[in-house]
Coordinates of C-alpha atoms and ligand atoms in Angstrom, one line a residue:
M1 CA 0.2 -0.1 0.2
L2 CA 0.8 3.8 -0.4
R3 CA 0.2 6.7 1.9
Q4 CA -2.4 9.0 0.4
D5 CA -0.2 11.8 0.5
I6 CA 2.2 9.8 -1.7
N7 CA -0.2 8.7 -4.0
E8 CA -1.1 12.3 -4.5
L9 CA 2.3 13.4 -5.0
L10 CA 3.0 10.6 -7.8
T11 CA -0.2 11.1 -9.6
R12 CA -0.5 14.8 -9.9
T13 CA 1.3 16.5 -12.9
G14 CA -0.4 20.0 -13.4
P15 CA 1.9 23.2 -13.3
G16 CA 3.6 23.6 -9.8
T17 CA 3.2 20.1 -8.6
A18 CA 6.4 18.3 -7.6
M19 CA 5.6 15.3 -10.4
G20 CA 4.5 18.1 -12.8
E21 CA 8.1 19.7 -12.4
L22 CA 9.6 16.4 -12.8
F23 CA 7.9 15.7 -16.0
R24 CA 8.9 19.1 -17.4
Q25 CA 12.7 18.1 -17.1
Y26 CA 12.3 15.7 -20.0
W27 CA 11.2 15.8 -23.6
I28 CA 8.0 13.8 -23.9
P29 CA 5.9 12.8 -26.6
A30 CA 3.3 15.7 -27.5
L31 CA 1.7 14.4 -31.1
L32 CA 2.4 11.5 -33.5
A33 CA 4.2 13.3 -36.5
E34 CA 1.1 12.1 -38.9
E35 CA -1.1 14.6 -36.9
L36 CA 0.8 17.2 -38.5
P37 CA 1.2 16.0 -41.9
E38 CA 2.2 18.9 -44.3
N39 CA 2.8 22.5 -43.7
D40 CA -0.3 24.8 -43.3
C41 CA -2.3 21.8 -42.1
P42 CA -5.1 22.4 -39.8
P43 CA -4.1 23.0 -36.1
V44 CA -4.4 20.3 -33.3
R45 CA -5.5 20.5 -29.7
V46 CA -2.9 18.9 -27.4
K47 CA -3.3 18.7 -23.4
L48 CA -0.2 17.7 -21.7
L49 CA 0.4 17.9 -18.1
S50 CA -3.0 19.4 -17.5
E51 CA -2.0 22.5 -20.0
R52 CA -4.4 23.3 -22.9
L53 CA -2.3 23.7 -26.0
I54 CA -2.2 23.9 -29.7
A55 CA -0.1 22.6 -32.3
F56 CA 0.6 23.7 -35.6
R57 CA 3.2 23.5 -38.5
D58 CA 3.7 26.5 -40.3
T59 CA 4.2 27.6 -44.1
D60 CA 7.9 26.7 -43.8
G61 CA 7.6 23.7 -41.9
R62 CA 8.2 24.7 -38.4
Y63 CA 6.5 23.3 -35.7
G64 CA 4.7 25.2 -32.8
L65 CA 3.2 24.4 -29.8
M66 CA 1.7 27.1 -27.8
D67 CA -1.0 28.2 -25.1
E68 CA -4.7 27.1 -27.2
F69 CA -6.3 30.4 -26.2
C70 CA -5.8 33.9 -28.2
A71 CA -4.0 36.5 -26.0
H72 CA -6.9 39.1 -27.1
R73 CA -10.1 37.6 -25.4
G74 CA -9.3 34.0 -24.9
A75 CA -10.9 32.2 -27.9
S76 CA -9.5 28.8 -28.8
L77 CA -6.9 29.2 -31.7
W78 CA -8.1 25.5 -32.8
F79 CA -10.4 27.6 -35.1
G80 CA -7.7 29.7 -36.5
R81 CA -6.4 30.1 -39.9
N82 CA -3.0 28.3 -40.5
E83 CA -1.5 30.7 -43.3
E84 CA 1.3 32.9 -44.3
G85 CA 3.7 31.7 -41.6
G86 CA 1.5 31.8 -38.6
L87 CA -1.9 30.8 -36.9
R88 CA -4.6 33.7 -36.8
C89 CA -7.4 33.9 -34.6
A90 CA -10.7 33.5 -36.2
Y91 CA -12.3 36.1 -33.9
H92 CA -10.7 39.2 -34.8
G93 CA -7.4 38.2 -36.8
W94 CA -4.6 38.3 -34.2
K95 CA -1.6 36.4 -35.7
Y96 CA 0.9 34.2 -34.0
D97 CA 4.1 32.5 -35.0
V98 CA 5.5 29.2 -34.0
T99 CA 7.2 30.7 -30.9
G100 CA 4.0 32.3 -29.8
Q101 CA 4.9 35.8 -30.4
C102 CA 2.2 37.8 -31.9
V103 CA 3.1 39.5 -35.2
E104 CA 0.0 40.8 -36.2
V105 CA -3.0 42.8 -34.6
P106 CA -5.1 43.9 -37.5
S107 CA -7.2 46.4 -35.6
E108 CA -4.3 48.6 -34.2
P109 CA -2.2 51.0 -36.0
E110 CA 0.6 49.8 -38.0
D111 CA 3.2 52.1 -36.7
G112 CA 2.7 51.1 -33.1
N113 CA 4.4 48.4 -31.9
F114 CA 1.4 46.6 -29.2
C115 CA 1.8 43.2 -30.9
A116 CA 5.6 43.0 -30.3
N117 CA 4.5 42.9 -26.3
V118 CA 2.1 40.2 -26.9
R119 CA 3.3 36.6 -26.7
L120 CA 1.8 33.4 -25.7
R121 CA 3.2 30.7 -23.6
A122 CA 4.9 28.4 -25.9
Y123 CA 7.0 25.3 -26.2
P124 CA 9.6 23.7 -28.7
L125 CA 8.4 20.9 -30.7
I126 CA 10.8 18.9 -32.8
K127 CA 10.5 15.4 -34.6
V128 CA 12.5 12.5 -33.7
G129 CA 11.4 9.4 -35.5
D130 CA 7.5 9.1 -35.8
I131 CA 7.1 11.5 -32.9
L132 CA 6.9 15.1 -32.1
W133 CA 8.3 15.5 -29.0
T134 CA 8.4 18.8 -26.6
H135 CA 9.9 20.2 -23.5
M136 CA 7.6 22.3 -20.8
G137 CA 10.6 23.1 -18.5
D138 CA 13.2 25.7 -18.0
P139 CA 14.5 26.6 -21.7
A140 CA 18.1 27.0 -19.6
K141 CA 17.6 23.6 -18.7
R142 CA 16.5 22.1 -21.8
P143 CA 18.2 18.5 -22.3
E144 CA 19.7 17.2 -26.0
P145 CA 16.9 15.8 -28.0
P146 CA 15.6 11.9 -27.0
E147 CA 18.0 9.2 -27.8
F148 CA 15.6 6.3 -27.4
E149 CA 16.7 3.7 -30.1
F150 CA 13.1 3.0 -31.6
A151 CA 12.9 6.9 -32.5
R152 CA 16.5 6.6 -33.8
V153 CA 16.7 3.8 -36.2
P154 CA 15.8 4.3 -39.9
A155 CA 12.0 5.0 -40.7
D156 CA 11.3 1.6 -42.1
Q157 CA 12.5 -0.2 -39.3
A158 CA 10.0 1.5 -36.8
Y159 CA 6.1 2.1 -36.1
S160 CA 4.2 4.2 -33.5
S161 CA 1.0 4.6 -32.6
K162 CA -1.0 6.1 -29.8
R163 CA -4.2 5.5 -27.8
W164 CA -6.0 7.5 -25.5
Q165 CA -6.6 5.9 -21.9
E166 CA -8.9 7.3 -19.4
S167 CA -6.7 6.6 -16.3
N168 CA -4.1 8.4 -14.4
W169 CA -0.5 7.7 -16.0
L170 CA 1.0 5.9 -13.1
Q171 CA -1.4 3.1 -13.0
A172 CA -0.6 2.7 -16.9
L173 CA 3.0 3.0 -16.6
E174 CA 2.8 0.4 -13.7
G175 CA 1.1 -2.0 -16.2
G176 CA 4.2 -1.7 -18.4
I177 CA 6.5 -2.6 -15.5
D178 CA 4.7 -5.4 -14.1
S179 CA 5.2 -8.2 -16.4
S180 CA 3.7 -11.0 -13.9
H181 CA 0.3 -10.4 -15.7
V182 CA 1.4 -11.4 -18.9
S183 CA 1.1 -15.1 -18.3
W184 CA -2.5 -14.5 -17.1
L185 CA -4.1 -11.8 -18.9
H186 CA -2.4 -11.8 -22.3
K187 CA -2.0 -15.7 -22.2
S188 CA -4.0 -16.1 -25.5
G189 CA -2.0 -13.3 -27.3
L190 CA 1.2 -15.4 -26.5
R191 CA -0.6 -18.2 -28.5
D192 CA -2.1 -16.1 -31.4
D193 CA -0.9 -12.6 -31.7
P194 CA 0.8 -12.4 -35.0
L195 CA 3.5 -9.9 -33.4
F196 CA 3.9 -12.2 -30.4
K197 CA 3.4 -15.9 -31.3
G198 CA 5.9 -18.6 -32.1
S199 CA 8.7 -17.9 -30.1
K200 CA 10.4 -20.3 -27.8
G201 CA 10.2 -17.9 -24.8
N202 CA 6.6 -18.1 -24.9
D203 CA 6.9 -21.6 -23.9
Y204 CA 8.8 -20.6 -20.9
N205 CA 6.3 -17.6 -20.1
L206 CA 3.2 -19.7 -20.2
G207 CA 5.0 -22.8 -18.4
D208 CA 6.2 -21.2 -15.0
M209 CA 3.4 -19.0 -13.7
K210 CA 5.3 -18.2 -10.5
P211 CA 8.1 -15.7 -11.9
F212 CA 10.8 -14.6 -9.4
F213 CA 11.6 -10.6 -9.7
E214 CA 14.6 -9.1 -9.3
V215 CA 14.9 -5.5 -9.6
V216 CA 18.2 -3.5 -10.1
D217 CA 19.2 0.1 -10.3
A218 CA 19.7 1.3 -13.9
D219 CA 21.2 5.0 -14.3
G220 CA 18.0 6.2 -15.9
G221 CA 15.7 3.9 -13.9
L222 CA 15.6 0.3 -13.4
F223 CA 16.0 -3.2 -15.1
V224 CA 13.1 -5.4 -14.1
G225 CA 14.1 -8.9 -14.3
A226 CA 11.5 -11.9 -14.4
R227 CA 13.0 -15.2 -13.9
R228 CA 10.9 -18.4 -14.8
N229 CA 12.1 -22.0 -15.1
A230 CA 13.4 -23.1 -18.1
E231 CA 15.5 -26.2 -19.2
E232 CA 17.1 -28.2 -16.2
G233 CA 19.6 -26.1 -14.5
S234 CA 18.7 -22.9 -16.4
Y235 CA 16.4 -20.0 -16.1
Y236 CA 14.7 -18.1 -18.5
W237 CA 14.9 -14.1 -17.9
R238 CA 12.7 -11.3 -19.3
I239 CA 14.2 -7.9 -18.8
T240 CA 12.1 -4.8 -18.8
P241 CA 14.0 -1.4 -18.7
W242 CA 12.1 1.6 -17.4
V243 CA 13.5 5.0 -18.4
M244 CA 12.3 7.7 -15.9
P245 CA 9.6 9.0 -15.8
S246 CA 7.6 6.9 -18.3
F247 CA 9.4 4.9 -20.6
T248 CA 9.0 1.1 -20.6
M249 CA 10.1 -1.6 -23.2
V250 CA 8.5 -5.1 -23.4
P251 CA 11.2 -7.9 -23.5
P252 CA 11.5 -9.2 -27.1
R253 CA 9.9 -12.7 -28.4
G254 CA 12.2 -14.6 -31.0
D255 CA 12.9 -12.3 -34.0
H256 CA 9.7 -10.2 -33.7
P257 CA 9.9 -6.4 -33.6
V258 CA 10.6 -5.1 -30.2
H259 CA 7.5 -3.5 -28.1
G260 CA 7.7 -0.4 -25.6
H261 CA 5.5 2.6 -24.3
F262 CA 5.7 6.0 -23.3
W263 CA 3.0 6.8 -20.7
V264 CA 2.2 10.7 -21.0
P265 CA 0.0 12.6 -18.7
I266 CA -3.0 14.5 -20.4
D267 CA -4.1 15.3 -17.2
D268 CA -4.6 13.8 -13.5
E269 CA -7.2 11.5 -14.9
N270 CA -6.2 10.7 -18.4
C271 CA -3.1 10.0 -20.3
W272 CA -1.7 9.1 -23.7
V273 CA -0.3 5.6 -24.5
Y274 CA 2.2 6.0 -27.1
S275 CA 3.2 2.4 -28.4
F276 CA 5.9 1.7 -30.7
D277 CA 7.6 -1.2 -32.5
Y278 CA 10.8 -1.3 -34.1
H279 CA 13.6 -3.8 -35.2
P280 CA 17.3 -3.1 -34.4
V281 CA 18.6 -4.3 -37.5
R282 CA 16.0 -4.8 -40.3
P283 CA 13.0 -3.4 -42.0
L284 CA 9.7 -3.9 -40.7
S285 CA 7.8 -6.6 -43.1
D286 CA 4.6 -5.6 -44.8
T287 CA 2.8 -8.4 -42.7
E288 CA 4.1 -6.8 -39.7
L289 CA 3.3 -3.5 -40.6
Q290 CA -0.4 -4.4 -41.6
A291 CA -0.6 -6.3 -38.1
M292 CA 0.4 -2.9 -36.3
R293 CA -2.4 -1.3 -38.4
D294 CA -4.8 -3.6 -37.6
G295 CA -4.4 -3.4 -34.0
Y296 CA -2.2 -6.2 -33.2
G297 CA 0.6 -6.5 -30.5
V298 CA 0.9 -3.4 -28.7
H299 CA -1.4 -1.4 -30.8
N300 CA -5.2 -1.1 -31.2
K301 CA -8.2 -0.4 -33.6
Y302 CA -9.9 3.2 -33.2
V303 CA -13.0 4.7 -33.3
P304 CA -12.7 6.4 -36.8
G305 CA -11.1 9.7 -37.1
T306 CA -9.8 9.7 -33.4
Y307 CA -7.3 8.3 -31.0
R308 CA -9.7 6.8 -28.9
P309 CA -9.8 2.8 -28.9
L310 CA -12.7 1.3 -30.6
Q311 CA -13.1 -1.1 -27.6
N312 CA -13.5 1.7 -24.8
K313 CA -15.3 1.8 -21.5
D314 CA -18.5 3.1 -23.0
N315 CA -19.1 -0.2 -24.7
D316 CA -17.3 -2.4 -22.2
Y317 CA -14.2 -2.8 -24.5
L318 CA -16.9 -5.4 -26.2
M319 CA -15.9 -8.0 -23.9
D320 CA -16.9 -11.5 -25.3
R321 CA -17.9 -13.9 -22.3
D322 CA -18.2 -16.7 -24.5
A323 CA -14.7 -16.4 -25.9
Q324 CA -13.7 -16.4 -22.3
R325 CA -15.6 -19.3 -21.2
R326 CA -14.2 -21.0 -24.3
G327 CA -10.8 -20.4 -23.1
E328 CA -10.2 -18.3 -26.3
S329 CA -9.2 -15.4 -24.3
F330 CA -8.5 -15.1 -20.5
S331 CA -10.2 -11.9 -19.8
G332 CA -12.9 -12.2 -23.0
I333 CA -11.4 -8.7 -24.3
W334 CA -9.5 -8.8 -27.9
G335 CA -6.0 -7.6 -28.2
I336 CA -3.3 -6.9 -25.8
A337 CA -3.4 -3.2 -25.5
I338 CA -7.1 -3.1 -24.7
Q339 CA -6.6 -6.1 -22.3
D340 CA -4.5 -3.7 -20.4
A341 CA -6.6 -0.7 -20.9
S342 CA -9.6 -2.4 -19.6
L343 CA -8.2 -3.3 -16.4
Q344 CA -6.3 -0.2 -15.9
E345 CA -9.4 1.9 -16.5
S346 CA -11.4 -0.2 -14.3
M347 CA -9.6 0.8 -11.1
G348 CA -11.1 4.2 -11.5
P349 CA -9.3 7.5 -12.7
I350 CA -6.9 7.5 -9.9
V351 CA -6.6 4.1 -8.1
D352 CA -6.5 4.4 -4.2
R353 CA -3.4 2.9 -3.6
S354 CA -4.0 3.2 0.4
K355 CA -6.0 -0.1 -0.3
E356 CA -3.8 -2.3 -2.2
R357 CA -2.3 -5.5 -1.0
L358 CA 1.1 -5.6 -2.9
V359 CA 2.9 -9.2 -3.2
S360 CA 6.5 -9.9 -4.5
A361 CA 5.9 -10.1 -7.8
D362 CA 5.0 -6.4 -7.5
A363 CA 8.8 -5.5 -6.6
G364 CA 9.5 -3.5 -9.6
I365 CA 6.4 -1.0 -9.1
I366 CA 7.5 -0.5 -5.7
K367 CA 10.9 0.6 -6.5
A368 CA 9.6 2.5 -9.2
R369 CA 7.4 4.7 -7.0
Q370 CA 10.3 4.9 -4.7
K371 CA 12.6 6.5 -7.3
L372 CA 9.9 8.8 -8.7
R373 CA 9.0 9.9 -5.1
R374 CA 12.9 10.7 -4.4
A375 CA 13.8 12.2 -7.7
A376 CA 10.7 14.5 -7.4
L377 CA 11.4 15.8 -3.8
A378 CA 15.3 16.0 -4.8
L379 CA 14.3 18.4 -7.8
R380 CA 11.8 20.3 -5.8
D381 CA 14.2 20.7 -2.5
E382 CA 17.7 20.7 -3.9
G383 CA 17.2 21.3 -7.8
V384 CA 18.7 17.9 -8.6
T385 CA 18.4 16.8 -12.1
P386 CA 16.5 13.7 -12.2
P387 CA 17.6 10.1 -13.8
G388 CA 16.7 9.7 -17.4
V389 CA 17.3 13.3 -18.5
D390 CA 20.7 12.5 -19.7
T391 CA 20.4 11.0 -23.2
A392 CA 23.0 8.4 -22.5
H393 CA 20.5 6.9 -19.9
Q394 CA 18.1 6.3 -22.7
R395 CA 20.1 3.8 -24.8
V396 CA 18.5 0.9 -23.2
R397 CA 17.3 -2.0 -24.6
S398 CA 14.6 -5.2 -23.2
A399 CA 16.1 -8.3 -23.4
A400 CA 14.9 -12.1 -23.2
I401 CA 17.7 -14.6 -22.3
V402 CA 18.0 -18.1 -20.9
L403 CA 20.9 -18.1 -18.5
P404 CA 22.7 -21.2 -16.3
Q405 CA 21.1 -20.8 -12.9
Q406 CA 24.0 -19.8 -10.9
E407 CA 24.5 -16.4 -13.1
S408 CA 23.3 -13.2 -12.0
F409 CA 21.1 -11.9 -14.8
L410 CA 22.4 -8.0 -14.8
D411 CA 26.1 -9.3 -15.1
A412 CA 25.3 -11.4 -17.7
C413 CA 23.2 -9.1 -19.6
R414 CA 25.0 -5.7 -19.6
D415 CA 25.5 -5.7 -23.3
A416 CA 22.1 -7.2 -24.0
V417 CA 20.6 -4.3 -22.4
T418 CA 22.4 -1.6 -23.5
V419 CA 21.6 0.1 -27.3
R420 CA 24.4 -1.4 -29.8
V421 CA 24.0 0.0 -33.2
G422 CA 23.7 -2.2 -36.0
Q423 CA 23.3 -5.2 -33.7
R424 CA 20.2 -7.4 -33.2
Q425 CA 18.2 -7.7 -29.9
V426 CA 18.9 -10.3 -27.4
S427 CA 16.0 -12.6 -27.6
V428 CA 14.4 -16.2 -27.1
Ligands
FES501 S1 -10.2 36.5 -29.3 FE1 -8.6 36.0 -30.9 S2 -8.4 38.0 -31.9 FE2 -10.1 38.6 -30.3
FE2_502 FE1 -0.1 -6.0 -20.8

């Protein structure tokens, strides 16, 4: 269990909160690049860390992310016209450039410098991989752009999607750290999901339902090792890295692309789940890409025209009790991503952690909470830069490996959990 005041500290990310300030130290995903597909395309509303913002791409292809509301009398700039190097409010025509600077107030005399003194709060927006990233903290402490491998491999080796999740970010992240649920909730996916099935590791995964967890510190967060029995004298290890504040990677299976997530707070009761797949050394095949677009693996199907999952809490995630009874699916819900979402949303928007009963399989979650709390307080009270800001901390991989029983997983896996450009993932 967690004290209520610590739960509050960890879950609130609006401006001025300790965890909100922690998030504002990092580059975080703000949109998929596909949401701003061309110059002068329609602007997009973006809510992040409880701030309402507008994103746009100007005539020269520059990206901007700024306060959604016009400095004049507060109309939403989503209704604005994106043209000739800026976004023009539809109400009285005030115009802003990508830095939030007001560049035109048509009603004012041309020789006055009124508009030079009008500027909206704005954040940088940069494209790395398929994602547009922002940094919402102090510009003087802006880190180097992100170096996560999925965003750095050639474009044909990676695929990203996102979905709206109706819960606080932390219970979503905790699902990414807790790999003990995989043998239960995702049992059917290990057998039939085209992006998961067919690896030797799946047999170990399904053959030992009582994994032992060993959690070790990493520079940027944690490595969570889940150990299951393999052949006589050996163990099957699945190693999940967590990089602060909210990046996790699923351990690989066979030669399938590697999956992972970024869990980004929209506000305290909603988050964006960015889900990616990449292969370190080869392009994704057409079959794999099609499966990703069709919602397999860590991806999902959508309500058309939105990033809301087609299976959502308003339709009970299209749960199929008959499929559950027939044993086709442990929870009766189709798809790995929505199996997770259904249960994490079912906990309520912010789960009351003072009532939980943690067990040894929750070791990773317990350590992650401790690290988050310590880092948020050290930042707030002493200005200490948190783990994971340094791009060197981001060059990690997940791994799946069979080791002799006497070997310590991290000693044996140092190379396997470090990005080695041009070398494939360590996987079983
Ligand atoms: S409210 Fe935007 S120009 Fe008046
Ligand atoms: Fe899951």
